[in-house]
Coordinates of C-alpha atoms and ligand atoms in Angstrom, one line a residue:
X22 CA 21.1 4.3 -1.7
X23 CA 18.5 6.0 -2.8
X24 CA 14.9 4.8 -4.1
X25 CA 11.3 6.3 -5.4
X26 CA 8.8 7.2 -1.9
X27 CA 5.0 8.8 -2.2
X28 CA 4.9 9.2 0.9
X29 CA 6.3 9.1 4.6
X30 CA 3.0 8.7 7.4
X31 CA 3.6 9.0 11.2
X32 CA 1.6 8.0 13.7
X33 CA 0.1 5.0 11.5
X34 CA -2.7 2.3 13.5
X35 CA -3.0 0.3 11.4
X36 CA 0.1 -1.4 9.7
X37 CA 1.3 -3.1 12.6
X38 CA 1.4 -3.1 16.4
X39 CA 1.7 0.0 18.5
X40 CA 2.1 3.7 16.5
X41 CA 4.2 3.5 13.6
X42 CA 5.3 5.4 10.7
X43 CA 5.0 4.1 7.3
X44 CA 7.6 4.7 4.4
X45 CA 4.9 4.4 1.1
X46 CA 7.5 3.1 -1.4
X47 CA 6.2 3.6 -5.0
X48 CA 5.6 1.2 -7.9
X49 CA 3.5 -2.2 -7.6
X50 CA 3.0 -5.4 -9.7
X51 CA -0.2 -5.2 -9.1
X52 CA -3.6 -3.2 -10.5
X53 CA -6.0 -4.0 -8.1
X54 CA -9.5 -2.4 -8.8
X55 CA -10.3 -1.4 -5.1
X56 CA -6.5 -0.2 -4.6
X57 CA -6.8 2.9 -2.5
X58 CA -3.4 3.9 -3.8
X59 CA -3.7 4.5 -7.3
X60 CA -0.7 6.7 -7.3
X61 CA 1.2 4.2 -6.1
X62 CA 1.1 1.8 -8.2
X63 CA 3.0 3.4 -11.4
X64 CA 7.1 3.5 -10.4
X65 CA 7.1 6.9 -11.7
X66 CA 6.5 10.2 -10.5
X67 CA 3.0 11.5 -11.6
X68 CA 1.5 14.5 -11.7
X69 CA -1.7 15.4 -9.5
X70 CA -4.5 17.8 -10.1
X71 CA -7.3 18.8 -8.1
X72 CA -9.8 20.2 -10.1
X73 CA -11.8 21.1 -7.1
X74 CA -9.3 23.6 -6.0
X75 CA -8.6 25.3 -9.5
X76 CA -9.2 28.8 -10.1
X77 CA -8.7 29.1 -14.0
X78 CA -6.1 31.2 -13.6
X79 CA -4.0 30.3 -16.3
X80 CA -0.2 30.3 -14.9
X81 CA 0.2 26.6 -14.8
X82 CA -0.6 26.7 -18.5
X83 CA 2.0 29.6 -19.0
X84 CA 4.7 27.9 -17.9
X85 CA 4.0 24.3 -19.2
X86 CA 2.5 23.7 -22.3
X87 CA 1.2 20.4 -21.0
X88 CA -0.3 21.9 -18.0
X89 CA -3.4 20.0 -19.0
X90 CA -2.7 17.2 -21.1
X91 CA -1.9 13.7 -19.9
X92 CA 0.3 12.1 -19.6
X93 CA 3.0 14.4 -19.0
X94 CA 6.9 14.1 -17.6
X95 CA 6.1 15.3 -14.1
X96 CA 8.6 18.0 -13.7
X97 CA 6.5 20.1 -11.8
X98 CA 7.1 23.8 -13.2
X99 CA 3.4 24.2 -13.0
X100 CA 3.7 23.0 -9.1
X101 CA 5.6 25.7 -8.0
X102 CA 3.5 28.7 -10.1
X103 CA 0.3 27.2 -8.8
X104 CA -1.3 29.4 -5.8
X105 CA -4.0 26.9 -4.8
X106 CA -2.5 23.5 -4.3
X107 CA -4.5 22.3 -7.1
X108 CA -1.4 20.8 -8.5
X109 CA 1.3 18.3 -6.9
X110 CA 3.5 15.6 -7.9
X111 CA 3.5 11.8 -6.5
X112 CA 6.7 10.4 -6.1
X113 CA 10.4 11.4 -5.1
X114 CA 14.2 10.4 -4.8
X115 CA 15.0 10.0 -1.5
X116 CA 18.0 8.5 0.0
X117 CA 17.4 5.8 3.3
X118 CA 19.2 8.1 5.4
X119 CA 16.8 10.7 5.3
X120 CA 13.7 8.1 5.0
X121 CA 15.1 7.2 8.4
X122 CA 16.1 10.4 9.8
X123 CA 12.4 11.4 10.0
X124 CA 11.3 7.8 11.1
X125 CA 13.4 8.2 14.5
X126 CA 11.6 11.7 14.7
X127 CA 9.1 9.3 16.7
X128 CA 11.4 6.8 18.4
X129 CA 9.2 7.9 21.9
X130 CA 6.0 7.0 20.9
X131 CA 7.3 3.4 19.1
X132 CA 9.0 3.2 22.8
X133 CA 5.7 3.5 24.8
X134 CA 3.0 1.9 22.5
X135 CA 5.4 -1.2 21.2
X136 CA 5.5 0.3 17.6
X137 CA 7.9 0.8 14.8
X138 CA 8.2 1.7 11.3
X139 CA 6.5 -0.1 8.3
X140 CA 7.5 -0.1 4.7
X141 CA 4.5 -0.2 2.4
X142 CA 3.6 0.8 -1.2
X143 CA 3.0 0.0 -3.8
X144 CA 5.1 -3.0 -3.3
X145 CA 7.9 -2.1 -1.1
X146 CA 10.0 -5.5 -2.8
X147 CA 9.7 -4.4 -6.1
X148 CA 13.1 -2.2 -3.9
X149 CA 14.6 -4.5 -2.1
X150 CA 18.1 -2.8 -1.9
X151 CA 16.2 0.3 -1.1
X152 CA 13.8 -1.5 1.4
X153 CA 16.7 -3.7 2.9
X154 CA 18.6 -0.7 3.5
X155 CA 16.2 1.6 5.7
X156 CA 15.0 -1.9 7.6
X157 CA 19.1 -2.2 8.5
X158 CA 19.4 1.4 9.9
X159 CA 16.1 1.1 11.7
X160 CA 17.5 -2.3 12.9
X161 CA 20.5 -0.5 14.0
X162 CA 18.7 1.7 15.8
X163 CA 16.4 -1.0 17.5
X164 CA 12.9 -0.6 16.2
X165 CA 10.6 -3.2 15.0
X166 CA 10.4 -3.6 11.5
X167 CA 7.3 -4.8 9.6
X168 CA 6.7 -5.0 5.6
X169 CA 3.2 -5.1 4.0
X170 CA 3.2 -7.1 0.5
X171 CA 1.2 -8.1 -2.2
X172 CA 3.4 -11.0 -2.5
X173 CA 3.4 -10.8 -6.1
X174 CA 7.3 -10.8 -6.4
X175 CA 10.2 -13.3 -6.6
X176 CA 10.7 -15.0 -3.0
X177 CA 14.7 -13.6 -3.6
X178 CA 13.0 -10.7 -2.7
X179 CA 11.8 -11.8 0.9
X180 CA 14.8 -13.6 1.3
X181 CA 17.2 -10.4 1.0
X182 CA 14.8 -8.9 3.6
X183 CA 14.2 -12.0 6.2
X184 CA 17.0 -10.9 9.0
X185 CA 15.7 -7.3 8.5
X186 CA 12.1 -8.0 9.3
X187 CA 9.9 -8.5 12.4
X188 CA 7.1 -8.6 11.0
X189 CA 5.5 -9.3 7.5
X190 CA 1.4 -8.4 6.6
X191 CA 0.9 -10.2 3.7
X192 CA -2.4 -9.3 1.7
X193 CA -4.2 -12.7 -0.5
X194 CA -7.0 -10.9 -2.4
X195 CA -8.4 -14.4 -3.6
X196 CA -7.8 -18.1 -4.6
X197 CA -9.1 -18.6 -7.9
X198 CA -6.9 -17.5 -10.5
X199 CA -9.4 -16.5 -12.6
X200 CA -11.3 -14.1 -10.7
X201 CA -7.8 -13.0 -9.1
X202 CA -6.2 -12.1 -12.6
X203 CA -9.5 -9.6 -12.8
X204 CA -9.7 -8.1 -9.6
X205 CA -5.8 -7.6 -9.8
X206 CA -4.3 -7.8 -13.2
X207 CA -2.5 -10.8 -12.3
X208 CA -2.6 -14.5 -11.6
X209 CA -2.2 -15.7 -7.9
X210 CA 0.0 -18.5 -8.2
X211 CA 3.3 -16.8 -7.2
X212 CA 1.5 -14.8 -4.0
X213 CA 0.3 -18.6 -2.8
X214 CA 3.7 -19.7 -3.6
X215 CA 4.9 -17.5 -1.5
X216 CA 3.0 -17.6 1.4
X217 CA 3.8 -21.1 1.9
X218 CA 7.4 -20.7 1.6
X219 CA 7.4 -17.3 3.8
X220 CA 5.5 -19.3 6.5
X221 CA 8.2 -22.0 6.7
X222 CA 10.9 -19.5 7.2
X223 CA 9.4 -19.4 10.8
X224 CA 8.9 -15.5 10.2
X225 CA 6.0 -13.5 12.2
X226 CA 3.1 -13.0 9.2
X227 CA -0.6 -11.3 9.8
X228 CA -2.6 -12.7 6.3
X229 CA -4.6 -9.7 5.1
X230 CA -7.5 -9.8 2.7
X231 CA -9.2 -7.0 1.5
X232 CA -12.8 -7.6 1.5
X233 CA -14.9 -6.6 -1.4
X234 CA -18.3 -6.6 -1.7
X235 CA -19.3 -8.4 -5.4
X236 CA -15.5 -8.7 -6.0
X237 CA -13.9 -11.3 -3.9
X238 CA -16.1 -11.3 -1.0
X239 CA -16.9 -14.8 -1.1
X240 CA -14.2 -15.8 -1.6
X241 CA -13.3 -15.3 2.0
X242 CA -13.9 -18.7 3.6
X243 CA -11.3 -20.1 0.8
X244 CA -8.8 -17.8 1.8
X245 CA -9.9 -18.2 5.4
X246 CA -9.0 -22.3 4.6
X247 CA -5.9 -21.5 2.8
X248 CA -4.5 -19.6 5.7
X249 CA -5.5 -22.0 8.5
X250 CA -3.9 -24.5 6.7
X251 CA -0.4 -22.5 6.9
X252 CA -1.0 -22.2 10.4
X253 CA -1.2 -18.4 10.1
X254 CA -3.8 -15.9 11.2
X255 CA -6.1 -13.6 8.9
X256 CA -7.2 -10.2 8.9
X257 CA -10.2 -9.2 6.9
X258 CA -9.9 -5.5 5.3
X259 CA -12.7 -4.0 4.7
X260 CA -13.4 -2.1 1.4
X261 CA -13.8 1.8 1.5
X262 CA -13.4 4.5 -0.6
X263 CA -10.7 6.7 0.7
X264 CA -8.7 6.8 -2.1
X265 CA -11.9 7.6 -4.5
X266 CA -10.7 10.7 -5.4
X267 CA -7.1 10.2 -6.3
X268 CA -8.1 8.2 -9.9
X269 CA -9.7 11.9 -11.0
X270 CA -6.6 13.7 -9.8
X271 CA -4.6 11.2 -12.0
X272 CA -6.7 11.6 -15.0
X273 CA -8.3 7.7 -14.3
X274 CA -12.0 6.7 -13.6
X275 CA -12.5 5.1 -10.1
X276 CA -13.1 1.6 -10.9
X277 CA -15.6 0.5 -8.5
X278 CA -17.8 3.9 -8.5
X279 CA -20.8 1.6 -7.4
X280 CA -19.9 -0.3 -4.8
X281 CA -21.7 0.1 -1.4
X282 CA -18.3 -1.0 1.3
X283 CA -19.3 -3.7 4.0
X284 CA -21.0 -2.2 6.8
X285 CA -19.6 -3.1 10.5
X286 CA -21.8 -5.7 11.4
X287 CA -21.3 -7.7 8.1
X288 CA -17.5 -7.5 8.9
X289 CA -17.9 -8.9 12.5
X290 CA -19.9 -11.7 11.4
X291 CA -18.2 -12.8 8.5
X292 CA -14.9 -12.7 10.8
X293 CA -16.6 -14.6 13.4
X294 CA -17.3 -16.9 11.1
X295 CA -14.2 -17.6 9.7
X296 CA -12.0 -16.8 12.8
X297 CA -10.8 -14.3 11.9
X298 CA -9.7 -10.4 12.7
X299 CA -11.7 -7.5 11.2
X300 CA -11.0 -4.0 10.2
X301 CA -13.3 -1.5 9.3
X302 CA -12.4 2.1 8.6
X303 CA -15.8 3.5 8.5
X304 CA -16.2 4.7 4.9
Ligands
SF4_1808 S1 -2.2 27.6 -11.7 FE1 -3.5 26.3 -10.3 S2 -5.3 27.5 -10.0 FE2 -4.3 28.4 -11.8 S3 -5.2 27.3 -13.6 FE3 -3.3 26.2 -13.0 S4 -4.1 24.6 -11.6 FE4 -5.7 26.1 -11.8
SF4_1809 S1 -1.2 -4.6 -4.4 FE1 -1.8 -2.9 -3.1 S2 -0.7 -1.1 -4.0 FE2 -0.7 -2.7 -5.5 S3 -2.5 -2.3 -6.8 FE3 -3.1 -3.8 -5.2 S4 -4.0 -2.6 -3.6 FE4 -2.8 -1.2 -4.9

């Protein structure tokens, strides 16, 4: 089977135990405003231009009309004519096999360090085939499997997936609605819906909430509550800016351009606070 990828990372920290690689599946139901994946959230492939690395040299445009215009079909003429990399497109077919041909590549290090593979996105269950598929082979093959979602999808979804999965990190940006359907697009009722009924499958979940400062920052000791209450555990992510520059190589304005992210010591005592984990990426 085959299904749409932006990106394949090895030697991932920080989606689940050990050293992992993570399979970047593309297409999400959700628009967050600090998402540091913007070119994952579209299901189709985009074009990306650097505007930093462009010369003015004129071939792109020679051999696409639309070199410059947005949007444009993606078909990436002006990719391969380009001599800077100032050009590239996000997004490709690929089939499971070869997802997970280059996920055993590392099979050594999961060995030693207690690691596997990770799907992400983008919402990896807005794929499920796709998703259950590579999670079967890398079954067969013996790894741990973990899956980070939004949530935002129809529990069919997870329960496709269940006997596939080791391990599920499952981000709650907020509790109230109101503020959630701003920060995200979308109301939260389906994503607290399904916490609840993932955590009575009796499946491994890490709660992850990405912690924005003047966003949805306080609404951490809610979602610190609401997670106790499903006997789970909570990781607070805090907001940086990594993916900044991605919105100007898709032609979008970065959404939170003045935000200052959470320095370290804020993160450790708002975790300590709330019990809970803390990550901080240092941007
Ligand atoms: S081919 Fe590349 S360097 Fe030349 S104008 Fe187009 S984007 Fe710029
Ligand atoms: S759920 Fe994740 S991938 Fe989707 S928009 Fe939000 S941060 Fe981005």
């Amino acid at each position: 089977m085959t299904g749409t990828v932006f990106d394949v990372q090895r030697f991932s920290i920080h989606d689940g135990p050990g050293i992992r690689t993570t399979v970047f599946l593309k297409g999400c139901s959700l628009r967050c405003l600090w998402c540091h994946n913007p070119e994952s959230q579209s299901p189709r492939r985009e074009l990306m231009f650097y505007k930093d690395k462009c010369v003015g040299c004129g071939e792109c445009a020679r051999v696409c009309e639309k070199a410059f215009s947005r949007p444009c079909e993606a078909r990436g003429a002006c990719v391969k004519v380009c001599r800077r990399g100032a050009r590239e497109i996000t997004g490709r077919d690929e089939t499971a096999e070869s997802v997970v041909s280059t996920v055993l590549r590392d099979r050594a290090y999961y060995k030693t360090s207690g690691g596997g593979v990770t799907l992400s996105g983008g919402e990896p269950l807005l794929q499920p085939d796709f998703a259950r598929e590579i999670l079967e082979l890398c079954k067969a093959e013996g790894l741990h499997t973990a899956v980070e979602t939004a949530g935002n999808v129809p529990f069919a979804a997870f329960e496709a997936l269940l006997p596939e999965v080791d391990l599920f990190l499952y981000d709650i940006k907020g509790i109230d609605p109101e503020t959630h359907e701003r920060n995200t697009g979308a109301r939260n009722s389906l994503i607290l819906e399904n916490a609840e009924a993932l955590m009575r499958t009796g499946k491994e979940v890490l709660f992850r909430m990405p912690y924005v400062p003047g966003y949805n920052d306080g609404e951490a000791p809610e979602v610190a509550r609401f997670v106790k209450e499903l006997g789970g555990k909570l990781e607070l992510m805090a907001y940086h800016r990594v993916g900044a520059g991605k919105y100007a190589a898709l032609g979008r304005g970065y959404p939170l351009s003045g935000v200052t992210p959470p320095s370290p010591d804020e993160m450790r005592s708002v975790a300590g606070r709330l019990g809970a984990k803390y990550e901080w990426s240092g941007v």
